[in-house]
Amino acid sequence: MPAVQETVDQVRRIDVDQYKYGFETIIESDKAPKGLNEDTVRFISEKKNEPAWMLEWRLEAFRRWLTMREPTWARVDYPKIDYQDYYYYSAPKKKPALNSLDEVDPEILRTYEKLGIPLREQEMLAGVVRPEGERRVAVDAVFDSVSVATTFQAELKKSGVIFMPISEALREHPDLVKKYIGSVVPVTDNFFATLNSAVFSDGSFVYVPPGVRCPMELSTYFRINEKDTGQFERTLIIADKGSYVSYLEGCTAPMRDEHQLHAAVVELVALEDAEIKYSTVQNWYPGDAEGKGGIFNFVTKRGDCREKNSKISWTQVETGSAITWKYPSCILRGDNSRGEFYSIAISNGRQQVDSGTKMIHLGKNTTSRIISKGIAAGKSQNTYRGLVSAHRKASNARNFTNCDSLLVGDKCGAHTVPYLEAKNSSAVFEHEATTSKISEDMLFYCRQRGLSAEEATALVVNGFVKDVLQQLPMEFAVEAQKLISISLEGSVG
Amino acid sequence: MSLLQIKNLHVEIDGKKILNGLDLTIEKGTVHAIMGPNGSGKSTLAYVLAGKADYEVTEGDVLLDGRSILDMAPDERAAKGLFLAFQYPVEIPGVATMTFLRTAVNAQRKKRGEGEYSTPDFLKKVREAAAKLEIDPDMLKRSVNVGFSGGEKKRAEILQMTMFEPRLAVLDETDSGLDIDALKVVSEGVNRLRSPERAFLVITHYQRLLDHIVPDVVHVMSRGRIVKTGGKELALELEARGYAQYAEAAE
Ligand SMILES: Nc1ncnc2c1ncn2[C@@H]1O[C@H](COP(=O)(O)OP(=O)(O)O)[C@@H](O)[C@H]1O
Ligand SMILES: [Mg+2]
C-alpha cells in the first residue's frame, strides 16, 4: 500500500465496526467460463498473448495439479472447495491503456481512491507541490485478474528498474521471466502453487539491475472484486548483484457471503550482495462474526538468497481472510546470506490462521531471525508453524526465533508448532516462545486513565507487536497500527 | 454539593467481606488522608472508587457530584475527573510512556467533548511537568513503567496525574519506596496541583508523607471502616501510639 498522507488520513477516518473495504465496484467484466479445465488455461494464456512456452508451462502445471491432493496438515477447518465453481479469469471490460491513467475506467480509479491508493502520479509529475520528505511509492494496481495501472514506470526506467505487470513482462522481457519463474517455487511445489502456475492471471514483475538501489518503494495493491472469482497472482522479484529494493503489498476484497479463493505465488531472488525487503499488509475480507463469507488465502511465498551475502526480509501484518495458509520462507543458499521473518498475525471472529516461515540454511555462515507475534481474539484459532533447518554443509548456521502469542478472551486458541532440523553440529538455533493472556490489570490501568475497553486492548496489543511494527516502513506502520485496532473491534466486552 | 460522598459502603471479593459500612465525604479544595494498618482495606477502597472489576458492592453507594458512579465504566469515571495513582503501577511493554499519556489524555478530552491537544503543545506540557518532577526526558520514551525503579514508577504516576488535571485524585501509598529526596519532589508535585476545585484522598501507612502534603482531614481505617476522624494532629498521634488501639474500635 502507499505511503502518502491521504492514505494515512483515510485509514484514520475509518472507525465504524465493520469491514471497511467491503464495497463492490459495479463494472462490466470479461470472464472466462466458470470452472477449470485445459481450455480455461488456454483461454487465460491467449488473453495475455503469452509466448508458446508459457502456455506449455501452464498446461504441464495443470496436468500435474490434477494428480495432486489438497494439503490437510494445517490447523484449519473449512468446507470442501469446489474448484469447478469459480471463475478463473475476470477483467474489467474496458481495456486500460498501460501508460496513461486517463484511460483507466473511472469507476476503478474511484475504487482505488476509496481504498486510499493513489494512482495519480501525473499530479506529482506535473509538479504539484508535496510535503517535503514525503516518500513516493510506485503502485501496480491489480483488479481481479489484471493489472489496471502501474505508476512511475517511466521514472523507474531511468534507473534501469523494471516494474510492470507480469503479463506485460512476459511479452517485453520473456528471457528474464523464463530464467527465473518457477526457479524458487517449482511448478510442482504444492497443490496451491501448482494451481497458481496453471491459472495465474497477473501480478507484478520487478527486476533491479546490478548495483542499483531502487529509488522508491514499489507497491502492488490487489483487489478481488468479482463474485465467485479466484485471484491467482504471481509476483516475481529479482534483485541483481549489489542491488536493493523494498516492496509493499496490500490486499482487500468486497464483503460477500460466498468464500472467495486466493492462491498466490511470490518468488524472490537475491543475487550476490543484494537485498530484498518485502512487506505485506493483508486485509482480505475475513467473513462475518459467524464465519460466513471471507477469503480463503492459500499463499506460497519464498525467497532465494541465491548468492553470497544476500539478504531477504519478510514482514507481514495479517489481519484479514477467513483462512490463512501462508509461510513466507527463505532459502539461504549463498554463503553469509541472511533471512528474516517478522510477522504479526491477528485473528478475530471465526478466522483461522496457520502461518509461519521456513528458514532453510544451505550455505556457510548463514543467519536467520524469526519474530512472530500472534494475537487471537473472539473465537479464532491462530497457529504459528515454523521450520528451521541446517543442511549438512551449512556450517555455523545461526537462527534466533522468538514466537509470542497473546490471547484476548477465552474462546480463542493460539498454537505454536516449531520444527527444528540441524544436520550440521555447528548450527546454533535459539528458540523462545511465550503464550499469555491479555492481562486484566493492564487493561484496568489503561481504563483508569480514560481508555475504553477496545482502546485499551488495541494499545496493549500494539505494544505487544511493536518489535515487528518497527520493521515496516514508517507510514506503512501507521496504517498497520490502525488496522490492528480495527481488526480487534468487537473482541472485548 | 460535596465532590465525593461514600455512603455505608460494603464490598466483598470472592465472598470475603472487605469494606464494612464505610462513610466518607470529601469537599472540593480539601486534602483527606486515610491511614490504617496493612490489610485494612485501603487499596480496596481505591480500586472500588476507580471501578475495578471483581469487587462486589453489596450495599451502599458512591456519589461524585451527587451522582452515583457505581454503574459507570472505569474510563467514564476517569473522564469525570477521577484519578488513581496506583500502589503498584502496571507495566505495559512496548507502549512508550509519552504515547500512552497522549493517547489517554486525548481519549479523556474526547469523552468530555473537549478538543485534542496538538502534538507540540502536548509535548511541551509533558516535558515541563517532567522537569519539575525531576524525571529524565529519556524515561518518557521508555515503555510504561517497564524497568522503572520503585521511585520512578511513583514519580511517573504523579506526572500522569499532572497531565490529567483530575478533580479527585486518589493516591494509594505513593510514598512507599521513595527516599526522602524523592518524597519531597513528589509531594511538591502534589502540592502544586492543590486548588479550590480539586480534592485529594491520600492513602498512606506512614505519617511522614503528611509532613509534606499537609491534610485538612485525617481518617483512621481499620477492618474496612473509618474508625476515627480528626485534623492533621491525628496523624502525629497515630505515629506516637500506633494502630493497635483502633483494632478494637472496629470490632
Ligand atoms: N483480589 C483479592 N482477593 C482476595 N482477597 C483480597 C484481594 N484483594 C485484597 N484482598 C484482601 O482484602 C484485605 C484488604 O486488602 P487491601 O485493600 O489491599 O488493604 P490495604 O491496602 O489496606 O493494605 C486483605 O485482607 C487482603 O488480603
Ligand atoms: Mg494497599
Short mmCIF file of C-alpha atoms in Angstrom, two decimals, chain A residues 439-442 444-453 455 459-460 462-464 466 481, chain B residues 52 73 75 78 82-84 86 91-95 100 104 107-108 111 145 157 160 164:
data_model
loop_
_atom_site.label_atom_id
_atom_site.label_comp_id
_atom_site.label_asym_id
_atom_site.label_seq_id
_atom_site.Cartn_x
_atom_site.Cartn_y
_atom_site.Cartn_z
CA SER A 439 -3.75 -9.03 31.49
CA GLU A 440 -6.80 -7.66 33.30
CA ASP A 441 -4.53 -5.48 35.39
CA MET A 442 -3.06 -3.88 32.29
CA PHE A 444 -7.78 -1.77 34.11
CA TYR A 445 -4.77 0.51 34.38
CA CYS A 446 -5.42 1.83 30.86
CA ARG A 447 -9.11 2.25 31.51
CA GLN A 448 -8.45 4.15 34.73
CA ARG A 449 -6.53 6.56 32.50
CA GLY A 450 -9.55 7.05 30.26
CA LEU A 451 -9.29 4.44 27.51
CA SER A 452 -12.32 2.36 26.57
CA ALA A 453 -12.03 -1.43 26.68
CA GLU A 455 -8.86 1.32 23.00
CA LEU A 459 -2.96 -0.15 22.89
CA VAL A 460 -1.74 -3.23 24.73
CA ASN A 462 0.16 -2.51 19.69
CA GLY A 463 2.75 -2.65 22.44
CA PHE A 464 2.90 -6.41 22.09
CA LYS A 466 5.97 -3.21 18.49
CA GLN A 481 -1.39 0.12 13.66
CA LYS B 52 -12.09 -2.28 39.14
CA ALA B 73 -17.13 2.08 33.48
CA ASP B 75 -12.92 5.15 31.74
CA ALA B 78 -11.72 8.86 34.65
CA LEU B 82 -11.29 10.65 38.95
CA PHE B 83 -7.64 9.67 39.03
CA LEU B 84 -5.98 6.84 40.91
CA PHE B 86 -1.69 3.01 41.86
CA GLU B 91 3.87 -2.26 33.28
CA ILE B 92 2.80 -2.07 29.63
CA PRO B 93 5.57 -3.44 27.41
CA GLY B 94 6.08 -1.82 24.02
CA VAL B 95 3.99 1.27 24.72
CA PHE B 100 0.43 6.32 26.48
CA ALA B 104 -5.07 8.67 27.32
CA ALA B 107 -9.24 9.96 24.99
CA GLN B 108 -10.44 11.70 28.15
CA LYS B 111 -15.12 11.88 26.08
CA ASN B 145 6.63 1.50 33.92
CA GLU B 157 2.18 8.34 38.41
CA GLN B 160 0.31 11.37 34.77
CA PHE B 164 -4.84 14.60 33.51
#
